[in-house]
Coordinates of C-alpha atoms (C1' of nucleotides) in Angstrom, one line a residue:
Chain A
M762 CA 38.3 -71.0 75.5
T763 CA 34.8 -71.4 75.6
L764 CA 31.6 -71.2 73.7
A765 CA 31.0 -67.3 75.1
G766 CA 34.3 -66.5 73.8
E767 CA 34.6 -67.7 70.8
N768 CA 31.6 -66.5 69.8
T769 CA 32.3 -63.3 71.2
E770 CA 35.8 -63.4 69.5
H771 CA 33.9 -64.6 65.6
Q772 CA 32.2 -61.2 65.7
I773 CA 35.4 -58.5 66.6
L774 CA 37.0 -60.9 63.1
I775 CA 33.6 -60.2 61.3
A776 CA 33.3 -56.4 62.9
A777 CA 36.7 -55.8 61.9
R778 CA 36.8 -57.0 59.1
E779 CA 34.1 -54.9 57.2
I780 CA 35.5 -51.4 59.4
F781 CA 39.0 -52.3 57.7
I782 CA 38.5 -53.4 54.6
A783 CA 35.8 -50.7 54.1
K784 CA 38.3 -47.6 56.3
G785 CA 41.7 -49.1 55.5
F786 CA 44.3 -49.5 58.9
E787 CA 44.9 -46.0 59.5
G788 CA 41.4 -44.8 59.4
A789 CA 39.7 -47.1 61.3
R790 CA 38.6 -46.9 64.8
M791 CA 39.0 -49.5 67.7
Q792 CA 35.8 -47.6 68.6
E793 CA 34.2 -48.2 65.9
I794 CA 34.8 -51.9 65.8
A795 CA 33.7 -52.5 69.5
D796 CA 30.8 -50.2 68.0
Q797 CA 30.3 -52.9 65.3
A798 CA 31.0 -55.7 67.0
G799 CA 28.6 -54.7 69.8
I800 CA 30.6 -55.1 72.8
N801 CA 33.1 -53.2 75.4
K802 CA 36.3 -51.4 73.4
S803 CA 38.8 -53.3 76.8
L804 CA 37.1 -55.8 75.0
L805 CA 39.2 -55.8 71.8
H806 CA 42.1 -55.8 73.4
Y807 CA 41.5 -58.7 75.4
Y808 CA 41.0 -60.9 72.7
F809 CA 43.9 -59.4 70.3
R810 CA 46.3 -57.7 72.5
S811 CA 46.4 -54.6 70.3
K812 CA 45.4 -52.9 66.9
E813 CA 48.6 -54.3 65.0
N814 CA 47.1 -57.8 66.3
L815 CA 43.4 -57.4 64.9
F816 CA 44.2 -56.1 61.9
D817 CA 47.1 -58.7 60.9
A818 CA 44.6 -61.4 61.5
V819 CA 41.1 -59.8 59.6
F820 CA 44.1 -59.8 56.8
S821 CA 45.8 -62.3 57.1
E822 CA 42.5 -64.1 56.4
V823 CA 41.2 -61.9 53.7
A824 CA 44.4 -62.4 51.8
A825 CA 44.4 -65.9 52.4
N826 CA 41.5 -66.1 50.1
L827 CA 42.9 -64.4 47.2
F828 CA 45.1 -67.1 46.0
P829 CA 43.8 -70.3 46.4
A830 CA 41.7 -70.2 43.8
I831 CA 44.1 -68.7 41.0
K832 CA 46.4 -71.9 42.2
E833 CA 43.3 -74.7 42.2
V834 CA 42.4 -73.4 38.3
L835 CA 45.7 -73.3 37.6
G836 CA 46.5 -76.5 37.8
A837 CA 43.3 -78.7 37.0
E838 CA 43.5 -81.2 33.7
L839 CA 41.9 -78.8 31.3
G840 CA 43.4 -77.2 28.2
I841 CA 44.8 -73.7 28.9
M842 CA 41.2 -72.5 26.8
E843 CA 38.8 -74.3 29.2
K844 CA 40.8 -73.0 32.3
I845 CA 40.9 -69.5 31.3
T846 CA 37.5 -69.3 30.4
F847 CA 36.7 -72.3 34.6
F848 CA 38.6 -69.5 35.8
V849 CA 37.6 -65.8 34.8
K850 CA 34.1 -66.8 35.1
I851 CA 35.2 -68.4 39.2
Y852 CA 36.8 -65.2 39.5
V853 CA 34.6 -62.7 38.9
K854 CA 32.1 -63.9 41.3
T855 CA 34.7 -64.0 43.5
L856 CA 34.9 -61.0 43.2
Y857 CA 31.6 -60.1 42.6
E858 CA 30.7 -61.7 46.5
N859 CA 33.1 -59.6 47.8
P860 CA 33.7 -56.6 45.5
F861 CA 35.9 -54.8 47.9
I862 CA 38.5 -57.4 49.5
P863 CA 41.0 -56.2 46.1
A864 CA 40.3 -52.0 46.4
F865 CA 41.0 -52.9 50.2
V866 CA 44.5 -55.9 49.2
I867 CA 45.6 -52.4 47.0
N868 CA 45.5 -49.8 49.6
T869 CA 47.5 -52.3 52.3
L870 CA 49.5 -53.2 49.8
N871 CA 50.6 -50.2 48.8
T872 CA 50.5 -47.4 52.2
N873 CA 51.6 -50.8 54.7
P874 CA 54.3 -52.3 51.6
D875 CA 55.9 -54.2 55.6
R876 CA 52.5 -55.3 57.2
F877 CA 52.1 -56.8 53.8
L878 CA 54.8 -59.0 53.1
K879 CA 54.5 -61.3 56.1
Y880 CA 52.0 -62.4 54.5
I881 CA 54.0 -63.1 51.0
K882 CA 54.1 -67.5 52.1
K883 CA 55.3 -68.1 49.2
S884 CA 51.3 -68.1 46.8
N885 CA 52.8 -71.8 46.0
L886 CA 51.9 -70.2 42.8
N887 CA 53.7 -71.7 39.6
P888 CA 53.6 -70.6 37.2
M889 CA 56.5 -72.1 35.8
L890 CA 53.0 -75.2 35.1
L891 CA 51.2 -72.7 33.4
Q892 CA 53.8 -71.9 30.3
K893 CA 55.1 -75.1 29.9
Q894 CA 51.5 -75.8 29.3
I895 CA 51.3 -72.8 27.4
D896 CA 53.9 -73.9 24.9
N897 CA 53.0 -77.1 24.7
E898 CA 49.5 -76.0 23.2
A899 CA 51.7 -73.8 21.0
S900 CA 54.0 -76.7 19.6
Q901 CA 50.8 -77.5 18.6
G902 CA 49.1 -74.6 16.9
L903 CA 46.1 -75.1 19.3
I904 CA 47.7 -71.4 21.0
R905 CA 49.5 -68.5 19.4
H906 CA 52.7 -68.4 22.1
V907 CA 52.7 -66.3 25.1
K908 CA 55.0 -65.0 28.2
A909 CA 52.8 -67.1 31.5
E910 CA 53.6 -63.8 33.1
H911 CA 51.7 -62.3 31.0
L912 CA 49.0 -62.7 29.7
L913 CA 48.0 -64.1 34.2
V914 CA 48.7 -60.5 34.8
N915 CA 46.1 -59.4 31.6
I916 CA 42.9 -62.0 32.5
I917 CA 43.5 -60.4 36.3
S918 CA 44.1 -57.3 36.2
M919 CA 40.7 -57.1 33.8
C920 CA 38.7 -59.7 36.5
I921 CA 40.3 -56.6 39.1
F922 CA 39.6 -53.5 37.6
P923 CA 36.1 -52.9 37.7
F924 CA 35.9 -53.7 41.3
V925 CA 38.5 -51.1 42.6
A926 CA 38.0 -48.0 40.4
R927 CA 34.6 -48.7 39.9
P928 CA 33.8 -44.9 41.1
I929 CA 35.6 -44.3 37.7
V930 CA 34.6 -46.5 35.4
Q931 CA 30.6 -46.2 36.3
N932 CA 31.3 -41.8 35.5
I933 CA 32.7 -42.2 33.1
F934 CA 30.8 -44.5 30.8
N935 CA 27.1 -42.6 32.5
M936 CA 26.1 -45.9 34.5
N937 CA 24.0 -46.0 37.5
N938 CA 24.1 -48.5 40.1
E939 CA 21.9 -50.5 38.3
E940 CA 23.4 -50.7 35.0
Y941 CA 27.1 -51.1 36.8
Q942 CA 25.9 -55.2 38.0
K943 CA 24.9 -55.8 34.4
Y944 CA 28.1 -54.5 33.6
L945 CA 30.6 -55.8 35.7
E946 CA 28.1 -59.5 35.6
S947 CA 28.9 -58.9 31.1
R948 CA 32.6 -58.5 31.9
Q949 CA 32.8 -62.2 32.3
N950 CA 32.7 -63.8 28.8
E951 CA 33.8 -60.8 27.3
I952 CA 36.8 -61.1 29.1
I953 CA 36.7 -65.2 28.0
D954 CA 36.1 -63.6 24.4
F955 CA 38.6 -61.0 25.0
V956 CA 41.6 -63.1 25.9
L957 CA 40.7 -66.9 23.5
K958 CA 40.4 -64.4 20.4
S959 CA 44.1 -62.9 21.4
L960 CA 45.4 -66.1 21.7
T961 CA 44.5 -68.0 18.5
V962 CA 47.0 -68.5 16.3
Chain B
M1319 CA 51.2 -13.1 46.8
T1320 CA 54.9 -12.2 47.0
L1321 CA 56.9 -14.3 45.3
A1322 CA 59.0 -15.2 49.0
G1323 CA 55.0 -16.9 49.6
E1324 CA 54.3 -18.6 45.6
N1325 CA 57.4 -20.6 46.7
T1326 CA 57.1 -21.6 50.9
E1327 CA 53.1 -23.4 49.0
H1328 CA 54.7 -24.9 46.2
Q1329 CA 57.0 -26.5 48.5
I1330 CA 54.0 -26.9 51.0
L1331 CA 52.2 -28.6 48.4
I1332 CA 55.7 -30.7 46.3
A1333 CA 55.7 -32.1 50.3
A1334 CA 51.9 -32.8 51.0
R1335 CA 51.7 -34.3 47.5
E1336 CA 54.7 -37.2 48.4
I1337 CA 53.0 -38.1 51.8
F1338 CA 50.0 -38.3 51.0
I1339 CA 50.7 -40.5 48.1
A1340 CA 52.9 -42.5 50.6
K1341 CA 50.4 -42.6 53.5
G1342 CA 46.9 -41.5 52.1
F1343 CA 45.1 -38.8 53.8
E1344 CA 44.3 -41.2 57.3
G1345 CA 48.4 -42.0 57.2
A1346 CA 49.9 -38.8 57.2
R1347 CA 50.6 -36.3 59.3
M1348 CA 51.1 -32.4 59.4
Q1349 CA 53.7 -32.3 60.6
E1350 CA 55.6 -34.2 58.4
I1351 CA 54.0 -32.8 56.3
A1352 CA 55.6 -29.7 56.5
D1353 CA 59.2 -31.3 58.1
Q1354 CA 59.2 -32.6 54.8
A1355 CA 58.7 -29.2 53.3
G1356 CA 61.2 -27.8 56.2
I1357 CA 58.8 -25.2 57.2
N1358 CA 56.2 -25.0 60.5
K1359 CA 53.7 -26.8 61.2
S1360 CA 51.8 -23.5 61.5
L1361 CA 52.5 -22.6 57.6
L1362 CA 50.3 -24.4 56.3
H1363 CA 47.3 -23.9 58.4
Y1364 CA 48.1 -19.8 57.4
Y1365 CA 48.6 -21.3 53.0
F1366 CA 45.7 -23.7 53.5
R1367 CA 43.1 -24.0 56.1
S1368 CA 43.2 -27.6 56.8
K1369 CA 44.6 -30.2 56.2
E1370 CA 41.3 -31.1 54.3
N1371 CA 41.8 -28.2 52.3
L1372 CA 46.4 -28.9 52.0
F1373 CA 44.2 -32.4 50.8
D1374 CA 42.5 -31.1 48.5
A1375 CA 44.4 -29.1 46.5
V1376 CA 47.1 -32.3 46.2
F1377 CA 44.3 -34.3 44.5
S1378 CA 42.5 -32.6 42.0
E1379 CA 46.1 -31.9 40.7
V1380 CA 47.2 -35.6 41.1
A1381 CA 42.8 -36.8 39.3
A1382 CA 43.5 -33.8 37.0
N1383 CA 46.2 -35.3 35.2
L1384 CA 44.7 -38.8 35.1
F1385 CA 42.1 -37.7 32.5
P1386 CA 43.3 -35.2 29.6
A1387 CA 46.6 -38.3 27.9
I1388 CA 43.4 -40.1 27.8
K1389 CA 40.8 -37.8 26.1
E1390 CA 43.4 -36.0 24.6
V1391 CA 44.3 -39.8 22.2
L1392 CA 40.6 -41.1 22.0
G1393 CA 40.5 -38.1 19.6
A1394 CA 42.9 -38.1 17.4
E1395 CA 42.4 -39.0 14.3
L1396 CA 43.9 -42.2 13.7
G1397 CA 43.4 -45.7 12.8
I1398 CA 41.8 -47.5 15.9
M1399 CA 44.5 -50.3 15.9
E1400 CA 47.1 -46.7 15.8
K1401 CA 45.6 -44.8 18.3
I1402 CA 45.6 -47.9 20.2
T1403 CA 48.5 -48.4 20.1
F1404 CA 49.6 -44.7 20.4
F1405 CA 47.2 -45.5 23.8
V1406 CA 49.0 -47.7 25.8
K1407 CA 52.8 -46.0 24.9
I1408 CA 51.6 -43.1 26.9
Y1409 CA 49.8 -44.4 29.0
V1410 CA 52.6 -47.2 30.2
K1411 CA 54.8 -44.7 29.9
T1412 CA 53.2 -41.7 32.4
L1413 CA 52.3 -44.6 34.6
Y1414 CA 56.0 -46.2 35.1
E1415 CA 57.3 -42.2 35.5
N1416 CA 54.6 -41.8 38.2
P1417 CA 54.2 -45.2 39.9
F1418 CA 53.0 -44.5 43.0
I1419 CA 49.9 -42.3 41.8
P1420 CA 47.1 -45.1 40.7
A1421 CA 46.9 -47.0 44.2
F1422 CA 46.4 -43.7 46.0
V1423 CA 43.8 -43.5 43.5
I1424 CA 42.9 -46.3 44.4
N1425 CA 42.7 -46.1 47.9
T1426 CA 41.3 -42.1 47.8
L1427 CA 38.4 -43.9 45.7
N1428 CA 37.7 -46.4 47.4
T1429 CA 37.4 -45.4 52.1
N1430 CA 36.6 -42.1 50.4
P1431 CA 34.3 -42.1 47.7
D1432 CA 32.2 -38.8 48.8
R1433 CA 36.3 -36.7 48.6
F1434 CA 36.1 -37.9 45.1
L1435 CA 32.8 -37.4 44.3
K1436 CA 34.5 -34.0 44.2
Y1437 CA 37.1 -34.0 41.3
I1438 CA 34.3 -35.9 38.6
K1439 CA 33.8 -32.7 36.9
K1440 CA 32.2 -34.7 34.2
S1441 CA 34.9 -36.7 33.3
N1442 CA 34.5 -35.1 29.0
L1443 CA 35.9 -38.4 28.2
N1444 CA 33.4 -39.3 25.9
P1445 CA 33.4 -42.8 25.2
M1446 CA 31.2 -43.1 22.4
L1447 CA 32.6 -41.6 19.1
L1448 CA 35.6 -44.2 19.8
Q1449 CA 32.4 -46.9 19.5
K1450 CA 31.6 -45.2 16.8
Q1451 CA 34.5 -45.5 14.7
I1452 CA 34.8 -49.3 17.0
D1453 CA 31.3 -50.0 15.2
N1454 CA 32.6 -47.6 11.9
E1455 CA 36.1 -49.8 11.0
A1456 CA 34.1 -53.2 12.6
S1457 CA 31.7 -52.7 9.6
Q1458 CA 34.8 -52.8 6.9
G1459 CA 35.9 -55.6 7.9
L1460 CA 38.8 -53.6 9.7
I1461 CA 38.5 -55.5 12.8
R1462 CA 36.0 -57.6 15.1
H1463 CA 33.2 -56.0 16.5
V1464 CA 33.7 -54.6 20.3
K1465 CA 31.9 -52.9 23.2
A1466 CA 33.5 -49.8 23.8
E1467 CA 33.6 -49.7 27.6
H1468 CA 35.0 -53.1 27.4
L1469 CA 37.8 -52.5 25.5
L1470 CA 38.7 -49.9 27.0
V1471 CA 38.5 -50.9 30.8
N1472 CA 40.2 -54.1 29.3
I1473 CA 43.5 -51.5 28.2
I1474 CA 43.5 -49.8 30.7
S1475 CA 43.7 -52.4 33.1
M1476 CA 46.7 -53.8 32.4
C1477 CA 48.0 -51.6 31.8
I1478 CA 47.2 -49.9 35.5
F1479 CA 47.4 -53.0 37.2
P1480 CA 50.9 -54.3 37.3
F1481 CA 51.9 -50.7 39.5
V1482 CA 49.5 -51.1 42.0
A1483 CA 50.0 -54.7 43.0
R1484 CA 53.5 -54.7 42.3
P1485 CA 54.7 -56.5 45.3
I1486 CA 52.5 -60.2 44.2
V1487 CA 53.4 -60.3 41.3
Q1488 CA 56.9 -59.0 41.0
N1489 CA 56.6 -62.2 44.7
I1490 CA 54.5 -64.5 42.2
F1491 CA 56.7 -64.4 39.5
N1492 CA 60.2 -63.9 41.4
M1493 CA 61.4 -60.8 40.2
N1494 CA 64.2 -58.8 42.1
N1495 CA 63.3 -54.9 41.6
E1496 CA 65.3 -54.8 38.4
E1497 CA 64.1 -57.9 36.8
Y1498 CA 61.1 -55.8 37.5
Q1499 CA 61.7 -53.2 36.2
K1500 CA 61.7 -54.6 32.4
Y1501 CA 59.6 -56.3 32.7
L1502 CA 57.2 -53.0 33.5
E1503 CA 58.5 -51.9 30.8
S1504 CA 58.2 -55.1 28.0
R1505 CA 54.7 -54.5 28.9
Q1506 CA 54.2 -52.2 26.8
N1507 CA 54.1 -54.7 23.5
E1508 CA 52.3 -56.8 25.0
I1509 CA 49.2 -55.4 25.6
I1510 CA 49.5 -53.5 22.7
D1511 CA 49.6 -57.3 21.1
F1512 CA 47.7 -59.2 23.2
V1513 CA 44.2 -56.5 22.1
L1514 CA 45.5 -55.7 18.4
K1515 CA 45.6 -59.3 18.6
S1516 CA 42.2 -59.7 20.0
L1517 CA 40.6 -57.3 17.7
T1518 CA 41.5 -59.4 14.2
V1519 CA 38.0 -60.9 12.8
Chain C
dA1013 C1' 63.2 5.8 60.5
dT1014 C1' 58.8 5.3 60.7
dT1015 C1' 54.5 2.6 58.2
dA1016 C1' 52.5 -1.0 57.5
dC1017 C1' 52.1 -5.8 56.1
dT1018 C1' 53.0 -10.5 54.9
dT1019 C1' 55.4 -14.7 56.1
dT1020 C1' 57.2 -17.1 59.6
dT1021 C1' 57.8 -18.6 64.2
dG1022 C1' 56.9 -21.4 69.1
dA1023 C1' 54.2 -21.9 72.3
dC1024 C1' 49.2 -24.0 73.4
dC1025 C1' 44.5 -26.4 73.4
dA1026 C1' 40.8 -28.7 73.4
dC1027 C1' 39.6 -33.2 72.1
dA1028 C1' 40.1 -38.0 69.8
dT1029 C1' 42.9 -41.8 69.8
dG1030 C1' 45.3 -46.8 71.3
dG1031 C1' 46.3 -49.2 75.4
dT1032 C1' 46.3 -49.5 80.8
dT1033 C1' 43.6 -51.6 85.0
dA1034 C1' 41.1 -52.8 88.7
dA1035 C1' 36.8 -54.2 89.4
dA1036 C1' 32.3 -55.9 88.4
dT1037 C1' 29.3 -60.6 86.3
dC1038 C1' 29.6 -64.9 84.5
dA1039 C1' 30.2 -70.0 83.8
dT1040 C1' 31.8 -73.7 86.5
dA1041 C1' 33.6 -77.5 89.3
dC1042 C1' 33.7 -79.5 94.0
Chain D
dG361 C1' 26.6 -71.2 97.6
dT362 C1' 31.1 -70.9 97.6
dA363 C1' 35.2 -70.7 95.7
dT364 C1' 37.6 -70.5 91.4
dG365 C1' 38.7 -69.1 86.7
dA366 C1' 37.7 -66.5 82.3
dT367 C1' 34.7 -62.9 80.9
dT368 C1' 32.8 -58.1 80.2
dT369 C1' 33.0 -53.4 81.8
dA370 C1' 33.9 -49.0 83.1
dA371 C1' 36.3 -45.6 84.2
dC372 C1' 41.2 -43.2 83.0
dC373 C1' 45.6 -42.9 81.5
dA374 C1' 49.7 -40.8 77.6
dT375 C1' 49.7 -38.6 73.7
dG376 C1' 49.6 -38.1 69.2
dT377 C1' 46.8 -34.4 66.2
dG378 C1' 44.9 -31.4 63.4
dG379 C1' 44.1 -26.5 64.1
dT380 C1' 44.8 -21.6 67.1
dC381 C1' 47.5 -16.7 68.1
dA382 C1' 49.6 -13.7 69.8
dA383 C1' 54.0 -12.3 69.0
dA384 C1' 58.1 -12.3 66.4
dA385 C1' 60.7 -11.9 61.7
dG386 C1' 60.7 -10.4 57.1
dT387 C1' 59.3 -6.6 52.9
dA388 C1' 58.6 -2.6 50.5
dA389 C1' 57.3 2.5 50.4
dT390 C1' 57.5 6.9 52.4

DNA sequence: ATTACTTTTGACCACATGGTTAAATCATAC
DNA sequence: GTATGATTTAACCATGTGGTCAAAAGTAAT
């Protein structure tokens, strides 16, 4: 593959990513992706045989970037409290920079479950270790005892939800866009506070 | 409108609801809805002029059922602790009975924001009252001080997320379907615990 | 039974969609 | 510069889509 080719392919992926994220698999149009990439529609099929293939290329890349952050932090050499603090900060920041990805993944997850199953690639995210650490620190009286599958889901829920349900939340609390940005930022510390307080013995 | 007509219209709405929830607006096919309802495709257009209209009828009904529960509980004559307990129990139960609705709403919200805006119908959900109550109980030393817009979002996040991200969560924690059902049930008390512990002074 | 009206159907249409193909253009090596 | 292979394009195609329409079937009153 020559340089021109690689560049084109990259342009296509960028364009496809944008369109697919905005409209989902069914809502996206090959022509629109081509326009966005500034190329002929046939080129899409030249580089990626079909819409499915193109989507897969986009989705696998997007989905792949969702887990490493979690995994890395959870595996770090830190106490639970510090891990949580680190995780929330990193995760919310990541979401802040890619605010539409969670809704895209959730959408794909629920309307094309089969398509998603290809990428489950055993996330290698082993919650057993986290549970061990929790049990350990709990027996030392540092935190109260909780189940990892609840703690982790609780934290991730609170991080992600304001991004996927933004219009609702924004409306209920009567915020304009600027205020919502600030709200999202302020949630970092609020979530950390909320969780740590809850873990206090 | 005769009885036959009302019945047919109802059948259509039931079928449309099922298909739209499963596949979203773009993914749903009028023919499929007609088949599901056991009628001719033309009848869809006879009762609802267009796909948009049919979707609107479905969505407004589905969305409308999302808020009253929240509103009712929040307005009740209960202390914060009791309100939270009640709310989580009612809400998770509702979700349990309609597990695909949150993803459907989130999907619509994000891929067709304009379509959603029609239904914002000032939810009448006034968080000011909740904030007043929080401030009040906090000054009495019953709970610590928190902001309503964070507390409410935190609680709702933890209730909804496991339903919209089920495949991911189920995979990470290696649960089969039965185990996930139990997990969802067990979350009721876990969430309540988590929140109440966090509110302790 | 006839009339007037609503409900239901099958045939049809215009158009958008994903995809194909053959030719044109571009690079690169000789 | 010419031959060879990769890249790009324009013109098409088959099919699926939402939607229309006129006719058929059903319903109820007279």
